């Protein structure tokens, strides 16, 4: 016999549905989309676009959209680990730019929440543009939930 | 300061300054994160651009040096609200090959920043 579902339990956070909604915000303006996720990690993508370029001569993406991608992938990883969506704030985000992205290539950002306390979430991740073994950026960050993650 | 395509996406304009330009980002739906607040990525992108602006102005006397961002660390201090946002960089040290640059972003008062960044740049002369 199956257990009756608990009507009081909030639904699990579903990043696929979250990104399918396409809120009119900075993420959708950049074209960030869901790729994959697990229990404590998320993978988002940022397709190359001419209006995201930082150096017109080379066509290399600006670092800002990559920072935004990694901020979002980190945040989604935290919500997955917590099991639900809740408002939280980025405390700090550190990015090492390992190499420029390749013109025309989609950037893939994968982040995991490797430690969660009641008020702080710790994240880390990497971005690549096709080969995960050849990353273009590395990120480490912390988030804080004012009311606590649980 | 010539702005790249990404700066146009953020809607940036430049106010010249003696030490460094001030970048102004108008509020729009394009820079919103969760409803009512600026997106952390838009704030970070603005800070990076302000840091680059300060560094290019400092390098201007030296001709056509190119700068490559090595890393950025952003501290988010206050939620960004639905209003105009300004950012300015400061070159802390300008070496031959490396520059250390900081930047702050504020909305109402410059001495109450909503976020700040530190960046290291490689200078290619």
PDB file of C-alpha atoms in Angstrom, chain A residues 24-27 29-30 49-58 62-65 67-68 71-72 85 87-98, chain B residues 2-7 9-10 29-34 39-45 48-49 66-67 69-77 118-120:
ATOM      1  CA  UNK A  24      11.699  37.981 -17.642  1.00  0.00           C
ATOM      2  CA  UNK A  25      14.923  38.622 -15.696  1.00  0.00           C
ATOM      3  CA  UNK A  26      18.680  38.871 -16.162  1.00  0.00           C
ATOM      4  CA  UNK A  27      19.108  35.109 -16.581  1.00  0.00           C
ATOM      5  CA  UNK A  29      17.989  37.962 -21.010  1.00  0.00           C
ATOM      6  CA  UNK A  30      21.389  36.236 -21.133  1.00  0.00           C
ATOM      7  CA  UNK A  49      25.726  35.365 -28.512  1.00  0.00           C
ATOM      8  CA  UNK A  50      27.161  38.488 -30.172  1.00  0.00           C
ATOM      9  CA  UNK A  51      25.590  40.838 -27.602  1.00  0.00           C
ATOM     10  CA  UNK A  52      27.399  39.061 -24.726  1.00  0.00           C
ATOM     11  CA  UNK A  53      30.836  39.745 -26.161  1.00  0.00           C
ATOM     12  CA  UNK A  54      33.431  41.641 -24.112  1.00  0.00           C
ATOM     13  CA  UNK A  55      36.060  42.136 -26.825  1.00  0.00           C
ATOM     14  CA  UNK A  56      34.648  42.951 -30.222  1.00  0.00           C
ATOM     15  CA  UNK A  57      37.921  42.200 -32.075  1.00  0.00           C
ATOM     16  CA  UNK A  58      38.047  38.592 -30.833  1.00  0.00           C
ATOM     17  CA  UNK A  62      32.613  39.097 -21.486  1.00  0.00           C
ATOM     18  CA  UNK A  63      33.379  37.708 -18.048  1.00  0.00           C
ATOM     19  CA  UNK A  64      30.157  39.208 -16.639  1.00  0.00           C
ATOM     20  CA  UNK A  65      27.774  36.707 -18.299  1.00  0.00           C
ATOM     21  CA  UNK A  67      29.891  35.235 -13.578  1.00  0.00           C
ATOM     22  CA  UNK A  68      26.091  35.445 -13.846  1.00  0.00           C
ATOM     23  CA  UNK A  71      26.034  32.584  -9.714  1.00  0.00           C
ATOM     24  CA  UNK A  72      22.850  30.956 -11.026  1.00  0.00           C
ATOM     25  CA  UNK A  85      13.300  27.004  -3.402  1.00  0.00           C
ATOM     26  CA  UNK A  87      15.138  33.287  -1.056  1.00  0.00           C
ATOM     27  CA  UNK A  88      18.811  33.590  -0.209  1.00  0.00           C
ATOM     28  CA  UNK A  89      21.621  36.032  -0.963  1.00  0.00           C
ATOM     29  CA  UNK A  90      25.086  35.563  -2.440  1.00  0.00           C
ATOM     30  CA  UNK A  91      27.607  36.501   0.278  1.00  0.00           C
ATOM     31  CA  UNK A  92      30.670  36.235  -1.903  1.00  0.00           C
ATOM     32  CA  UNK A  93      31.663  34.737  -5.216  1.00  0.00           C
ATOM     33  CA  UNK A  94      35.223  34.201  -6.398  1.00  0.00           C
ATOM     34  CA  UNK A  95      36.016  33.296  -9.997  1.00  0.00           C
ATOM     35  CA  UNK A  96      39.327  32.341 -11.572  1.00  0.00           C
ATOM     36  CA  UNK A  97      39.292  32.954 -15.309  1.00  0.00           C
ATOM     37  CA  UNK A  98      41.460  30.070 -16.496  1.00  0.00           C
TER      38      UNK A  98
ATOM     39  CA  UNK B   2      34.491  52.397 -25.554  1.00  0.00           C
ATOM     40  CA  UNK B   3      31.937  49.957 -24.191  1.00  0.00           C
ATOM     41  CA  UNK B   4      31.684  46.329 -25.386  1.00  0.00           C
ATOM     42  CA  UNK B   5      28.387  44.739 -26.571  1.00  0.00           C
ATOM     43  CA  UNK B   6      27.782  43.218 -23.118  1.00  0.00           C
ATOM     44  CA  UNK B   7      27.799  46.737 -21.576  1.00  0.00           C
ATOM     45  CA  UNK B   9      23.001  44.758 -22.864  1.00  0.00           C
ATOM     46  CA  UNK B  10      23.289  46.117 -19.304  1.00  0.00           C
ATOM     47  CA  UNK B  29      13.866  44.081 -16.360  1.00  0.00           C
ATOM     48  CA  UNK B  30      17.071  42.909 -18.039  1.00  0.00           C
ATOM     49  CA  UNK B  31      19.068  43.199 -14.785  1.00  0.00           C
ATOM     50  CA  UNK B  32      16.525  41.790 -12.308  1.00  0.00           C
ATOM     51  CA  UNK B  33      17.173  38.603 -10.368  1.00  0.00           C
ATOM     52  CA  UNK B  34      14.375  37.627  -8.050  1.00  0.00           C
ATOM     53  CA  UNK B  39      20.674  40.064 -10.215  1.00  0.00           C
ATOM     54  CA  UNK B  40      23.986  39.210  -8.552  1.00  0.00           C
ATOM     55  CA  UNK B  41      25.415  38.472 -11.981  1.00  0.00           C
ATOM     56  CA  UNK B  42      24.464  41.908 -13.326  1.00  0.00           C
ATOM     57  CA  UNK B  43      26.043  43.520 -10.231  1.00  0.00           C
ATOM     58  CA  UNK B  44      29.191  41.430 -10.719  1.00  0.00           C
ATOM     59  CA  UNK B  45      29.360  42.246 -14.430  1.00  0.00           C
ATOM     60  CA  UNK B  48      34.109  44.014 -13.499  1.00  0.00           C
ATOM     61  CA  UNK B  49      33.418  46.628 -16.148  1.00  0.00           C
ATOM     62  CA  UNK B  66      45.612  45.026 -23.327  1.00  0.00           C
ATOM     63  CA  UNK B  67      44.257  43.686 -20.059  1.00  0.00           C
ATOM     64  CA  UNK B  69      41.072  39.399 -16.099  1.00  0.00           C
ATOM     65  CA  UNK B  70      42.738  36.675 -14.006  1.00  0.00           C
ATOM     66  CA  UNK B  71      40.184  36.514 -11.219  1.00  0.00           C
ATOM     67  CA  UNK B  72      37.438  38.380  -9.405  1.00  0.00           C
ATOM     68  CA  UNK B  73      36.128  38.196  -5.848  1.00  0.00           C
ATOM     69  CA  UNK B  74      32.770  39.849  -5.253  1.00  0.00           C
ATOM     70  CA  UNK B  75      31.349  40.645  -1.806  1.00  0.00           C
ATOM     71  CA  UNK B  76      27.619  41.237  -1.852  1.00  0.00           C
ATOM     72  CA  UNK B  77      26.699  43.566   1.015  1.00  0.00           C
ATOM     73  CA  UNK B 118      38.742  42.841  -6.053  1.00  0.00           C
ATOM     74  CA  UNK B 119      40.332  41.810  -9.332  1.00  0.00           C
ATOM     75  CA  UNK B 120      43.757  40.802 -10.607  1.00  0.00           C
TER      76      UNK B 120
END
